[in-house]
PDB file of C-alpha atoms in Angstrom:
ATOM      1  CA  UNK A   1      -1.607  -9.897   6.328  1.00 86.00           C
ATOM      2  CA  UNK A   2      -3.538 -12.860   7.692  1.00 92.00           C
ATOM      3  CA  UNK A   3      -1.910 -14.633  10.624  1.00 97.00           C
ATOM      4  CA  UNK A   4      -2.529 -18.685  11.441  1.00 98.00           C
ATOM      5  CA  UNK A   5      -2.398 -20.210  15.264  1.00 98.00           C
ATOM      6  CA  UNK A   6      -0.267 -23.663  14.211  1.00 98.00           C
ATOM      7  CA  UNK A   7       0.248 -26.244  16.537  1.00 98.00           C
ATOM      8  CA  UNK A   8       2.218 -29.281  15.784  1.00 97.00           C
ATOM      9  CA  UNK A   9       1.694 -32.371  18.724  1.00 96.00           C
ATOM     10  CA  UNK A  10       4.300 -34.496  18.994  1.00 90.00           C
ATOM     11  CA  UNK A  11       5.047 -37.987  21.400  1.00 86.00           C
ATOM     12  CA  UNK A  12       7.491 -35.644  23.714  1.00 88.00           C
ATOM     13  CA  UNK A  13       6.802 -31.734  22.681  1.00 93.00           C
ATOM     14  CA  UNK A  14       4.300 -29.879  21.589  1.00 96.00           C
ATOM     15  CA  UNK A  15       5.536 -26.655  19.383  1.00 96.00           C
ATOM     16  CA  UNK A  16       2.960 -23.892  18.698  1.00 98.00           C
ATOM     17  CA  UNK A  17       3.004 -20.740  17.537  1.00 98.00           C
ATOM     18  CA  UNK A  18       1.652 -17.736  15.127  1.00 98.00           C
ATOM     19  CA  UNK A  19       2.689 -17.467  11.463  1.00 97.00           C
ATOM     20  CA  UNK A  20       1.595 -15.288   8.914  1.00 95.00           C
ATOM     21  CA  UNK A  21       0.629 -16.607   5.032  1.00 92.00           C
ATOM     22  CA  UNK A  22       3.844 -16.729   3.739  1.00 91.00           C
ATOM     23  CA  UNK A  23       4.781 -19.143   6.358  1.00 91.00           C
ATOM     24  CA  UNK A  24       6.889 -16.986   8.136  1.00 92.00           C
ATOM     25  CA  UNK A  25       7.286 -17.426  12.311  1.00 93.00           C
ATOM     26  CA  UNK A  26       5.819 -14.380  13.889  1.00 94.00           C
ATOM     27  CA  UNK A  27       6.154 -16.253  17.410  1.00 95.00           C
ATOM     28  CA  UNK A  28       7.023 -20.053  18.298  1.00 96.00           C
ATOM     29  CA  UNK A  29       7.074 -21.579  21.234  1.00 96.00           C
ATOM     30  CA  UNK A  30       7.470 -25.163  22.934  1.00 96.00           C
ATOM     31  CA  UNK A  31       6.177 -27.132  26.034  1.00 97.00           C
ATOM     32  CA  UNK A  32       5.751 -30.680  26.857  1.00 96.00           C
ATOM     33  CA  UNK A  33       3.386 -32.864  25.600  1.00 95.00           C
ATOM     34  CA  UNK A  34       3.071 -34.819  28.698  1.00 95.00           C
ATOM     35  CA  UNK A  35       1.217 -37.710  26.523  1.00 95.00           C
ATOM     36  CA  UNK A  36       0.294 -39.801  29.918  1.00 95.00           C
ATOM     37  CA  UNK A  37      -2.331 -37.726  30.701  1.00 97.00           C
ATOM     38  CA  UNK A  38      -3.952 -39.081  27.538  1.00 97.00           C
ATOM     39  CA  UNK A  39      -6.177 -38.151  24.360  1.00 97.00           C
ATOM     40  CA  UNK A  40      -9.015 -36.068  26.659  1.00 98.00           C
ATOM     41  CA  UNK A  41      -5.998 -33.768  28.405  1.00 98.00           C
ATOM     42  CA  UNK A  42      -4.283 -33.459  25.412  1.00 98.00           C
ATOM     43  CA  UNK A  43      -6.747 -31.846  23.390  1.00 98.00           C
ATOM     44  CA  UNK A  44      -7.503 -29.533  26.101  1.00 98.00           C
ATOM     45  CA  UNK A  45      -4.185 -28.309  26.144  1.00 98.00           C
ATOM     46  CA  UNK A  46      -4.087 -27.820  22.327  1.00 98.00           C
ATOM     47  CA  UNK A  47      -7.807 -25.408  23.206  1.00 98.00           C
ATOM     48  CA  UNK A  48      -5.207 -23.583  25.615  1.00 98.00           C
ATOM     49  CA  UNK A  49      -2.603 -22.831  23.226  1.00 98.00           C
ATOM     50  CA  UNK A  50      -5.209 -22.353  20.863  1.00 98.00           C
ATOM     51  CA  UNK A  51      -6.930 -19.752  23.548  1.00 98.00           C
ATOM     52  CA  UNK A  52      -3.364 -17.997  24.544  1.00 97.00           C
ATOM     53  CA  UNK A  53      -2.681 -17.254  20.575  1.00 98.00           C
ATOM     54  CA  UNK A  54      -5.729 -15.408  20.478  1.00 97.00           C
ATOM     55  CA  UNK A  55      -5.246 -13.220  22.634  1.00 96.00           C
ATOM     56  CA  UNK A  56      -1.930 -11.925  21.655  1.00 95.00           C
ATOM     57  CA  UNK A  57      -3.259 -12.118  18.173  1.00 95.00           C
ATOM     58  CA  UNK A  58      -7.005 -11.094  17.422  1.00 91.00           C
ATOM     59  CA  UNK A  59      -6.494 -11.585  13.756  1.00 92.00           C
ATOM     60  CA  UNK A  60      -6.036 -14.820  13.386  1.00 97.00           C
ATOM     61  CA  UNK A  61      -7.889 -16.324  10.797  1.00 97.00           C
ATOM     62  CA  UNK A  62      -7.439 -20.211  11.340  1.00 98.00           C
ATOM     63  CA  UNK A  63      -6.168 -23.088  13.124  1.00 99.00           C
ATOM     64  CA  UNK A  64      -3.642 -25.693  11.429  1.00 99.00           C
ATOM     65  CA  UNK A  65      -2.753 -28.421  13.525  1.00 99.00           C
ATOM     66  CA  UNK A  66      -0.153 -30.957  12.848  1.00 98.00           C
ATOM     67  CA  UNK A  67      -0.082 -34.391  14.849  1.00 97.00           C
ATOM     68  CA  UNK A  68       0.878 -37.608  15.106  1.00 94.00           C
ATOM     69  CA  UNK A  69      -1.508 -40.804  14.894  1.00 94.00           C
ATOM     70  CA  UNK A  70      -3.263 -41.318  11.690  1.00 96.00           C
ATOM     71  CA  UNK A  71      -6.360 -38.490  10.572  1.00 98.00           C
ATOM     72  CA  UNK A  72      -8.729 -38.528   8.997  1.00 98.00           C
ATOM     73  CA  UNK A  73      -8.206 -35.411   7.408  1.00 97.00           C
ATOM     74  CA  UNK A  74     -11.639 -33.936   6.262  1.00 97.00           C
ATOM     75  CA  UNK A  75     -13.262 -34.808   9.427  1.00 98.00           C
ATOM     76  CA  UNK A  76     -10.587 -33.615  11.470  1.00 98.00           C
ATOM     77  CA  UNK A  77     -10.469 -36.467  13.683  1.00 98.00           C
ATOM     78  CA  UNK A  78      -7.493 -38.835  15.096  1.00 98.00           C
ATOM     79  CA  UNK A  79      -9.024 -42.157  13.666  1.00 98.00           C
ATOM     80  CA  UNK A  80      -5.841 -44.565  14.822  1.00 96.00           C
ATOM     81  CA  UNK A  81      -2.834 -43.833  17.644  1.00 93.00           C
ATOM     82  CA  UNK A  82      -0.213 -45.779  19.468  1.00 89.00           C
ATOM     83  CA  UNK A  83      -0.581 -46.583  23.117  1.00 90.00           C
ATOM     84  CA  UNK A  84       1.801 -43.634  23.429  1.00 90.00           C
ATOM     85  CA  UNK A  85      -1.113 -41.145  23.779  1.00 95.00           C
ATOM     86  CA  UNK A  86      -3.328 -43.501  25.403  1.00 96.00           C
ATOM     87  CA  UNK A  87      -7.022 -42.569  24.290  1.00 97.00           C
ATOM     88  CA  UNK A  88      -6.470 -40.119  21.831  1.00 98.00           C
ATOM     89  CA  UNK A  89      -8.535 -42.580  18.795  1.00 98.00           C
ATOM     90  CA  UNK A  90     -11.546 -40.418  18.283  1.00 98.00           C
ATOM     91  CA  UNK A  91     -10.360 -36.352  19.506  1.00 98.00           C
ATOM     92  CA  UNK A  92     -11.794 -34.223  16.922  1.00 98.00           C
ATOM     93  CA  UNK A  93      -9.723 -31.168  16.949  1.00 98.00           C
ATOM     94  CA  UNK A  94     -11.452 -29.628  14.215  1.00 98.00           C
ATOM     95  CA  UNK A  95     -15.042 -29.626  15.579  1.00 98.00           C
ATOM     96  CA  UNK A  96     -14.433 -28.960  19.174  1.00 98.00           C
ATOM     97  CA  UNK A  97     -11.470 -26.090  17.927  1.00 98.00           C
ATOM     98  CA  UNK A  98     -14.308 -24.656  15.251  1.00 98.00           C
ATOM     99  CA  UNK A  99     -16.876 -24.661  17.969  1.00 98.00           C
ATOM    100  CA  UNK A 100     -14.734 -22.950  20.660  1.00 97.00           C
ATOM    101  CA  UNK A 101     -12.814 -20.402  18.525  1.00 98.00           C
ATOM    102  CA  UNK A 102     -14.875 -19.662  15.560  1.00 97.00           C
ATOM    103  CA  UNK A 103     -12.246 -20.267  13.266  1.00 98.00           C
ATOM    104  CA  UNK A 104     -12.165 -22.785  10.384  1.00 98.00           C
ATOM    105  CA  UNK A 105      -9.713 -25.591  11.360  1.00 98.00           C
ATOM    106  CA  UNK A 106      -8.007 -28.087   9.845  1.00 99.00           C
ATOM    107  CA  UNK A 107      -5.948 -31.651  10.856  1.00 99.00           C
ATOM    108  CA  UNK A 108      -3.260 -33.787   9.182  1.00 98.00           C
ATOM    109  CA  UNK A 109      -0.584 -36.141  10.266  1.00 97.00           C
ATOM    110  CA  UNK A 110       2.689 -34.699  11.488  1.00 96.00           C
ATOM    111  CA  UNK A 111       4.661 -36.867   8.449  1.00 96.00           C
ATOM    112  CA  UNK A 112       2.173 -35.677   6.224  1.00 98.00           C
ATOM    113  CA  UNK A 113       2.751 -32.156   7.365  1.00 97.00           C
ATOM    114  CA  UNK A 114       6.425 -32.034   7.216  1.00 96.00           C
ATOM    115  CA  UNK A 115       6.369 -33.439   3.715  1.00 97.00           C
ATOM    116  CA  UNK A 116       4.014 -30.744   2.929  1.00 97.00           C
ATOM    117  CA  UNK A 117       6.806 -27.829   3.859  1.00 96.00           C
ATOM    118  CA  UNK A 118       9.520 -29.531   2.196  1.00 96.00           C
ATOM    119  CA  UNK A 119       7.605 -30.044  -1.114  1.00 96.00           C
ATOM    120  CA  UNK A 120       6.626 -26.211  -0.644  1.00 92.00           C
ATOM    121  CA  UNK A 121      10.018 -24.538  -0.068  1.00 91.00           C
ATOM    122  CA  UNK A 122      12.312 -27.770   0.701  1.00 94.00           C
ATOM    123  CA  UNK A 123      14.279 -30.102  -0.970  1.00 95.00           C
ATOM    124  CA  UNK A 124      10.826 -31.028  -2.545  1.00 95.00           C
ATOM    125  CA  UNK A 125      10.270 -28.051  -3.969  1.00 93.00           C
ATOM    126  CA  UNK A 126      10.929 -28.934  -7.890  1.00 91.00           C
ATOM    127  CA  UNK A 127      10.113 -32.000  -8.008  1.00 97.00           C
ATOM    128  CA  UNK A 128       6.991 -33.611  -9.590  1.00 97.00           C
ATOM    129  CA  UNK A 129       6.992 -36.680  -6.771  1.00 98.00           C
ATOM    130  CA  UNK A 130       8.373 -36.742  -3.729  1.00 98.00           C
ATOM    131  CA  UNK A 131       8.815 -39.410  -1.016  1.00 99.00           C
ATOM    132  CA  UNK A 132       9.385 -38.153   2.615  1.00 98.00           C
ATOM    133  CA  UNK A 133      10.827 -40.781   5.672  1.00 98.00           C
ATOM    134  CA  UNK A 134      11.136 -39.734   8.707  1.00 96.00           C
ATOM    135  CA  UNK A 135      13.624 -41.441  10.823  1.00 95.00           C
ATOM    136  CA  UNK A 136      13.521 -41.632  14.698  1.00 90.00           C
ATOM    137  CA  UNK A 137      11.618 -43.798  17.172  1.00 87.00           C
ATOM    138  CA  UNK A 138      10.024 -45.253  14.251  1.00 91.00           C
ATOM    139  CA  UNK A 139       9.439 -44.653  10.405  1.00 96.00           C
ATOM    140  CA  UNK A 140       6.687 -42.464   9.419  1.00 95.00           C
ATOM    141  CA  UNK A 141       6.608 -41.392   5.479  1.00 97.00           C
ATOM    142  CA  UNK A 142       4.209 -39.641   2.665  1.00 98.00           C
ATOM    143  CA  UNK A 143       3.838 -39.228  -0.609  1.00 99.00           C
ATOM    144  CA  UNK A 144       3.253 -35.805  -2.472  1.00 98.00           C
ATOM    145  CA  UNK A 145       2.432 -35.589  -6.174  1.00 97.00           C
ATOM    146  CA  UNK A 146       1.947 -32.328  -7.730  1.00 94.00           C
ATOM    147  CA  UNK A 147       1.573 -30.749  -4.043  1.00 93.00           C
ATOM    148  CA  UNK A 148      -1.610 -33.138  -3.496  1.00 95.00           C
ATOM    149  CA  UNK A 149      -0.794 -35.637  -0.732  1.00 97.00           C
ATOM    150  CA  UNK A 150      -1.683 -39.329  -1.138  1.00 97.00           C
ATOM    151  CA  UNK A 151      -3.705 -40.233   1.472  1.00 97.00           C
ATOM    152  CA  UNK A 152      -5.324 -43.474   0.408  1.00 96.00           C
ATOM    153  CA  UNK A 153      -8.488 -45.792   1.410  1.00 97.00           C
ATOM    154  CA  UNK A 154      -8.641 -44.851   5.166  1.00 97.00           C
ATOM    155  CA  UNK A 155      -5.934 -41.859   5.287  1.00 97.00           C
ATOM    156  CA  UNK A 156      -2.996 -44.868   6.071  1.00 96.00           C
ATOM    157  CA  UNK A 157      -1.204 -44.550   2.764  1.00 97.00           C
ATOM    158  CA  UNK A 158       2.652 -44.145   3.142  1.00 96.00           C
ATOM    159  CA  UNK A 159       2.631 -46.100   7.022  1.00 95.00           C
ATOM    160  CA  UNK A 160       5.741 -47.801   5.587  1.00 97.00           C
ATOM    161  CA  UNK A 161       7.110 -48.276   9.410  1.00 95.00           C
ATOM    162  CA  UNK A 162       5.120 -51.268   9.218  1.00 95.00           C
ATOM    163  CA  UNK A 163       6.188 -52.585   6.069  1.00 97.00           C
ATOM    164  CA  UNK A 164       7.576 -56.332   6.922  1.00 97.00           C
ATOM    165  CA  UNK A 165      11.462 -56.099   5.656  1.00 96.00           C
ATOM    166  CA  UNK A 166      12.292 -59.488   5.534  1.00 92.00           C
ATOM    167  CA  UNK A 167       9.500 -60.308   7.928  1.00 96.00           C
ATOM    168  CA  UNK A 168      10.274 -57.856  10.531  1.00 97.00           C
ATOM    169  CA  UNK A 169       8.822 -54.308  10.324  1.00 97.00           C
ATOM    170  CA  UNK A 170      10.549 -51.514   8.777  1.00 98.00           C
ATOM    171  CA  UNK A 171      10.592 -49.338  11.551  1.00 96.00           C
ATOM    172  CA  UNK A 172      12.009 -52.330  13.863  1.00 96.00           C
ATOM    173  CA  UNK A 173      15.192 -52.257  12.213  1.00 97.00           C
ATOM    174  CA  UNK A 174      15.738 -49.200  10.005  1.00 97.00           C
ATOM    175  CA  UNK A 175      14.434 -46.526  12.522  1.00 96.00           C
ATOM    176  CA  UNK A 176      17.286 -44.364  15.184  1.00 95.00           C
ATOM    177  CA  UNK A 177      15.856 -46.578  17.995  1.00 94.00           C
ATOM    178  CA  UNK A 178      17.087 -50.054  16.282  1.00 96.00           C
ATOM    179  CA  UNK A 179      20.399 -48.219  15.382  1.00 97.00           C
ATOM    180  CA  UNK A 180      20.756 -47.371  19.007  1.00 97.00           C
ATOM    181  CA  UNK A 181      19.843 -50.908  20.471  1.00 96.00           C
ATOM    182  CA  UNK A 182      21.827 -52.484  18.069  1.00 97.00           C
ATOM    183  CA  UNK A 183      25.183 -50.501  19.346  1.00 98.00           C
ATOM    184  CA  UNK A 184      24.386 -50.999  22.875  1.00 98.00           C
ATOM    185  CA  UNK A 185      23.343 -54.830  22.465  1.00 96.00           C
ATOM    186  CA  UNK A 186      27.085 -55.299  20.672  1.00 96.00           C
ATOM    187  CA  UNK A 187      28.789 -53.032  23.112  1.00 96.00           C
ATOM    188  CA  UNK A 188      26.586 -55.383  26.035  1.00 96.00           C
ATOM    189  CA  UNK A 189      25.816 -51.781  27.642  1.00 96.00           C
ATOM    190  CA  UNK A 190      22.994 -50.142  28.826  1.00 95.00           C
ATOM    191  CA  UNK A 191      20.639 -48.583  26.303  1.00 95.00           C
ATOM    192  CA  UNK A 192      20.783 -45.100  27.952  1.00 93.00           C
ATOM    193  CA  UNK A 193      24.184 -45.061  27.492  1.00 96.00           C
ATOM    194  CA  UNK A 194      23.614 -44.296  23.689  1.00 97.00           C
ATOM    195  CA  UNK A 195      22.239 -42.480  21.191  1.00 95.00           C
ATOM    196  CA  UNK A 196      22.133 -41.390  17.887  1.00 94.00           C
ATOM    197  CA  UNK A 197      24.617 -38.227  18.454  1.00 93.00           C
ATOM    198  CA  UNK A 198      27.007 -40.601  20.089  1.00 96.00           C
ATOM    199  CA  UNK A 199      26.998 -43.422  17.684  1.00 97.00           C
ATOM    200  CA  UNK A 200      28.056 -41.037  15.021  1.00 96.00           C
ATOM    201  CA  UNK A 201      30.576 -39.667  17.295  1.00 96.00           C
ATOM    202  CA  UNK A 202      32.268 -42.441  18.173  1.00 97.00           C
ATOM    203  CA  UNK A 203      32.295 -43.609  14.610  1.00 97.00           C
ATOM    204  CA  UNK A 204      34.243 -40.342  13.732  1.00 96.00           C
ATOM    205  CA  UNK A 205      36.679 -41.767  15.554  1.00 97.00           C
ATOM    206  CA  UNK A 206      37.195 -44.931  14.158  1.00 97.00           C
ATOM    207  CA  UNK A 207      35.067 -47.169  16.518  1.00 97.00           C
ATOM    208  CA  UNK A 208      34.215 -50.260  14.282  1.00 97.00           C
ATOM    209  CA  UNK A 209      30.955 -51.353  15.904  1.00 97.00           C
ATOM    210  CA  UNK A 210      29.060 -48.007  15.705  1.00 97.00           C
ATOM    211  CA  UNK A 211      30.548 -47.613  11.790  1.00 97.00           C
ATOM    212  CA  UNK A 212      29.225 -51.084  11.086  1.00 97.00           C
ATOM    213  CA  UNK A 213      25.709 -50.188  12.376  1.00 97.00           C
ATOM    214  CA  UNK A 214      25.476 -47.184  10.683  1.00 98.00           C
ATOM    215  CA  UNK A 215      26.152 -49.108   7.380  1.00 98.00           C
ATOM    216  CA  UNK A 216      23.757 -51.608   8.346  1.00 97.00           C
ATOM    217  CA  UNK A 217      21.410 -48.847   9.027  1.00 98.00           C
ATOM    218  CA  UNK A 218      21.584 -47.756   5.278  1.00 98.00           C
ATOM    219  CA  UNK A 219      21.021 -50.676   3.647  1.00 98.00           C
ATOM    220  CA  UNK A 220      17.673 -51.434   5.976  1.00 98.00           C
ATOM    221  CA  UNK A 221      16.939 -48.320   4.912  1.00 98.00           C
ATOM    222  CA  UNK A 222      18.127 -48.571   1.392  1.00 98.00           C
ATOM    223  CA  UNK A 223      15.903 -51.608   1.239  1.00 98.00           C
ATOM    224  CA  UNK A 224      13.073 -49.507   2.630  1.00 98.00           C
ATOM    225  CA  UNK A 225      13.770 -46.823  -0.368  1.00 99.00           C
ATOM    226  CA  UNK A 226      13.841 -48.974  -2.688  1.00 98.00           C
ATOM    227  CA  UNK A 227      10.228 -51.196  -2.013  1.00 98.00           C
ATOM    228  CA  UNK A 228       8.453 -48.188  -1.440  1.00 98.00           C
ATOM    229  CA  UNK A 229       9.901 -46.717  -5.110  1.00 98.00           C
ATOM    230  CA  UNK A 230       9.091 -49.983  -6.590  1.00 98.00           C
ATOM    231  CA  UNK A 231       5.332 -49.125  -6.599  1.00 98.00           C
ATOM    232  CA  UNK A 232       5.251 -44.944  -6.491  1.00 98.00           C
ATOM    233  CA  UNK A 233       8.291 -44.027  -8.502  1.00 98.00           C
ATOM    234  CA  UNK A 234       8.968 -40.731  -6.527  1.00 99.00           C
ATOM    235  CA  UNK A 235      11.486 -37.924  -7.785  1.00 98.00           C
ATOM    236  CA  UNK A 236      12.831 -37.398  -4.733  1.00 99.00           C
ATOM    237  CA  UNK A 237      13.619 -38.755  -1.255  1.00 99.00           C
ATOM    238  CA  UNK A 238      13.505 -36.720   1.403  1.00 98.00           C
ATOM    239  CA  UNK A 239      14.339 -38.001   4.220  1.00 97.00           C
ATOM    240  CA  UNK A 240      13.800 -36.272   7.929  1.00 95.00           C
ATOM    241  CA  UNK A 241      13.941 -36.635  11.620  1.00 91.00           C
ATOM    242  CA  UNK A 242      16.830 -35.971  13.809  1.00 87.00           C
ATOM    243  CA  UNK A 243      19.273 -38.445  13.225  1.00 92.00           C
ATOM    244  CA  UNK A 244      19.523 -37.136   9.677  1.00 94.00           C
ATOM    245  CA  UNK A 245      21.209 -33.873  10.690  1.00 90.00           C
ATOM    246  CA  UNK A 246      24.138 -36.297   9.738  1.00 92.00           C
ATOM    247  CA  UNK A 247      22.504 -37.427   6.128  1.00 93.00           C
ATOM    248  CA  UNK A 248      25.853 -36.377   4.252  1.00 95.00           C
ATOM    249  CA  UNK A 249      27.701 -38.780   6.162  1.00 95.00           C
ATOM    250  CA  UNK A 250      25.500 -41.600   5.386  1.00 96.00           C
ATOM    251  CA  UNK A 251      25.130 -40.310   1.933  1.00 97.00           C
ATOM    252  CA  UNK A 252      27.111 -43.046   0.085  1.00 97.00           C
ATOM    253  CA  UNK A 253      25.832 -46.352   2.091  1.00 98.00           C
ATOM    254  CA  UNK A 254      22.198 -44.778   1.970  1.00 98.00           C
ATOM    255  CA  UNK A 255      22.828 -44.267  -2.820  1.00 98.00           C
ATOM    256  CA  UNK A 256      24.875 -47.499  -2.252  1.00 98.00           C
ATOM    257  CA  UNK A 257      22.164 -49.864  -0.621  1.00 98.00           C
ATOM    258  CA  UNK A 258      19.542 -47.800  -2.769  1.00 99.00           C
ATOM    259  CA  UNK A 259      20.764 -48.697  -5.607  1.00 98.00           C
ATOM    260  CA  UNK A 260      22.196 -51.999  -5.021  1.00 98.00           C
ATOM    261  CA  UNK A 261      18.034 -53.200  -4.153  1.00 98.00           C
ATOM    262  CA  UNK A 262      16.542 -51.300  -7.148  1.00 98.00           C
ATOM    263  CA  UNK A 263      16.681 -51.358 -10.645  1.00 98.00           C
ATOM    264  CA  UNK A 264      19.269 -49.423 -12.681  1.00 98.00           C
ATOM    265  CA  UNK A 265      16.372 -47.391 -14.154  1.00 99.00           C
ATOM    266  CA  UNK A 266      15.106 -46.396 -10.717  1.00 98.00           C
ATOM    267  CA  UNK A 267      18.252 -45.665  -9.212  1.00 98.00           C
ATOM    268  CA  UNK A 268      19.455 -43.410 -11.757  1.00 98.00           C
ATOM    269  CA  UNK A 269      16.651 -41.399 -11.883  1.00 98.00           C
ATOM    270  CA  UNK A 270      15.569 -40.910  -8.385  1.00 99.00           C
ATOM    271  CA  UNK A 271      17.494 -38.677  -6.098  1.00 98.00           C
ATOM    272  CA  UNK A 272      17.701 -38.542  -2.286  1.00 98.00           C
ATOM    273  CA  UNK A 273      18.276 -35.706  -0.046  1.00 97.00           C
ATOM    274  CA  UNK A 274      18.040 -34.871   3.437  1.00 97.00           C
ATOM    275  CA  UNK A 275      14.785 -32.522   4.614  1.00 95.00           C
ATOM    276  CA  UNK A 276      16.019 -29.002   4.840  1.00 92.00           C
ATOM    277  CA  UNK A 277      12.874 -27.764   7.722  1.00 88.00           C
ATOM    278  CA  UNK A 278      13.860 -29.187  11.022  1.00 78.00           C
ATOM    279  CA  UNK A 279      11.857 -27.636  14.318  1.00 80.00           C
ATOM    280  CA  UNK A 280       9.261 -26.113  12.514  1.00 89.00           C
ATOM    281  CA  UNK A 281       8.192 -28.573   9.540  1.00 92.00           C
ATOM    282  CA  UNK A 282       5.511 -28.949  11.391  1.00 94.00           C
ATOM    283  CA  UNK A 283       4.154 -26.268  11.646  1.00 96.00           C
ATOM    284  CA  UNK A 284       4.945 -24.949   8.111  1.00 96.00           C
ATOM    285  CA  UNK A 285       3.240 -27.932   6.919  1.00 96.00           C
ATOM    286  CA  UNK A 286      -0.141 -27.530   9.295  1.00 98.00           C
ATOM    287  CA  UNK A 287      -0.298 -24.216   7.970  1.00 97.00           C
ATOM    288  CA  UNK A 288      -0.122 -25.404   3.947  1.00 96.00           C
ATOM    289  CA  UNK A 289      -2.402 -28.084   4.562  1.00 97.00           C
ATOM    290  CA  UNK A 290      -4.803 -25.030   5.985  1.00 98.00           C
ATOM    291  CA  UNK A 291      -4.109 -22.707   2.741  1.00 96.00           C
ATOM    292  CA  UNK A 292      -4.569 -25.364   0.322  1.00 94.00           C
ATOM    293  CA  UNK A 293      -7.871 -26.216   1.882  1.00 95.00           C
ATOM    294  CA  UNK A 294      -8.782 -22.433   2.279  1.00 94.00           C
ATOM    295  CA  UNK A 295      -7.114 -20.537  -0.321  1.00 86.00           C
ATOM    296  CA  UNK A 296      -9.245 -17.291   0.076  1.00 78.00           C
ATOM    297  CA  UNK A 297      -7.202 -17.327   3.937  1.00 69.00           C
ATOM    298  CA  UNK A 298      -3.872 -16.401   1.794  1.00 64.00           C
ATOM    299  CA  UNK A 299      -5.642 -13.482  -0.507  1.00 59.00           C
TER     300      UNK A 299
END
């Protein structure tokens, strides 16, 4: 059986490690991303891992990297980032990985990866259309229609964190990071006094400021839904990142403000579920980005 070196780069953590066709993890591992360094030291970490893998594993048959920033998938190449990896606009993993390794390579963005493994063997997985958000320090999302992702004009289809929600950007207010600064503004605390884990704590127990952010949360969000289903019509919604560990507590605001912004027709036909792949999404979804590019890899 064919095994796969999968890396998937995150702002904070890089996770890496072997898995064999069937998506199972032979070996995972984790270690800091350390984006500061920038695009140049980056990518020669990712040859490292790459390197390391190969020599526990001589049979490795490809590379499927998963990372944030937008790709250009069939070149390979990080064609737009934030200033959080400063420099990293123009790394082509796949050329400088195929040149180093000898092994065919392939790139997509880390939303469009973890969509990919939940509309594989996820809550995606019988649907014809699926929407995936993820939820943290912004909004990322992607759109997968018969297993083909949608990857528009200049691969930026689905950057719905920017969307303008009533002038201000998606992401702004509908992402973990508002809901955080929202509860520490009211609370007039210090930011790193809060998170999401605490929020939902402390609303367990009745606090009325972090249970009325959490509502508002949903209906930004809810908004967010319904736009985006306005023009693509998905399925499903499947929506990820770590805050929605605690998706069946926001269940009823999120179907509430879904609905309430759509049209019955829409709302009644479109479900929305929380992403079953949490650590490894990534990786899963580097790896079926790979297979679907190089099917003869999985015979």
């Amino acid at each position: 059986m064919n095994t796969f070196a999968c890396i998937d780069i995150g702002g904070t953590a890089i996770k890496y490690g072997i898995l064999n066709e069937n998506g199972s993890v032979v070996q995972k591992n984790e270690t800091e991303t350390q984006a500061y360094k920038g695009g140049e030291a980056l990518a020669e970490k990712v040859e490292d891992l790459v390197r390391q893998m190969i020599e526990q594993d001589e049979n490795i048959a490809g590379i499927a990297i998963s990372t944030a920033g937008v790709v250009d998938s069939e070149k390979g190449c990080i064609i737009h980032a934030s200033d959080a990896i400063p420099n990293y606009i123009g790394i082509n993993y796949k050329e400088r990985l195929e040149k180093k390794f000898a092994r065919p390579t392939e790139v997509e963005n880390d939303v469009n990866c973890a969509g990919l493994a939940e509309a594989q063997n996820g809550k995606g997985k019988d649907a014809a259309s699926m929407l995936m958000l993820t939820i943290g320090t912004g909004i990322g999302g992607c759109f997968i229609e018969e297993g083909n992702l949608l990857h528009g004009n200049c691969f930026s289809a689905c950057e719905v964190g920017y969307m303008p929600i009533n002038g201000i950007p998606f992401q702004d207010i509908g992402a973990t990071s508002a809901l955080v600064n929202n509860v520490a503004k009211k609370k007039n605390e210090p930011l790193s006094l809060w998170n999401g884990k605490k929020i939902f704590a402390c609303a367990d127990q009745g606090d009325q400021d972090c249970i009325q952010a959490i509502k508002n949360m949903c209906d930004v969000l809810g908004q967010g839904m319904a736009l985006i289903s306005f023009v693509l019509n998905p399925e499903v919604i499947v929506l990820g990142g770590g805050i929605m560990a605690q998706g069946e507590k926001m269940r009823q605001d999120l179907e509430d403000a879904f609905a309430a912004h759509t049209i019955p027709l829409i709302a009644k036909n479109t479900r929305i579920e929380f992403a079953q792949h949490a650590n490894d999404a990534g990786m899963k979804g580097a790896l079926a980005n790979f297979l679907k590019k190089h099917p003869q890899s999985n015979e």
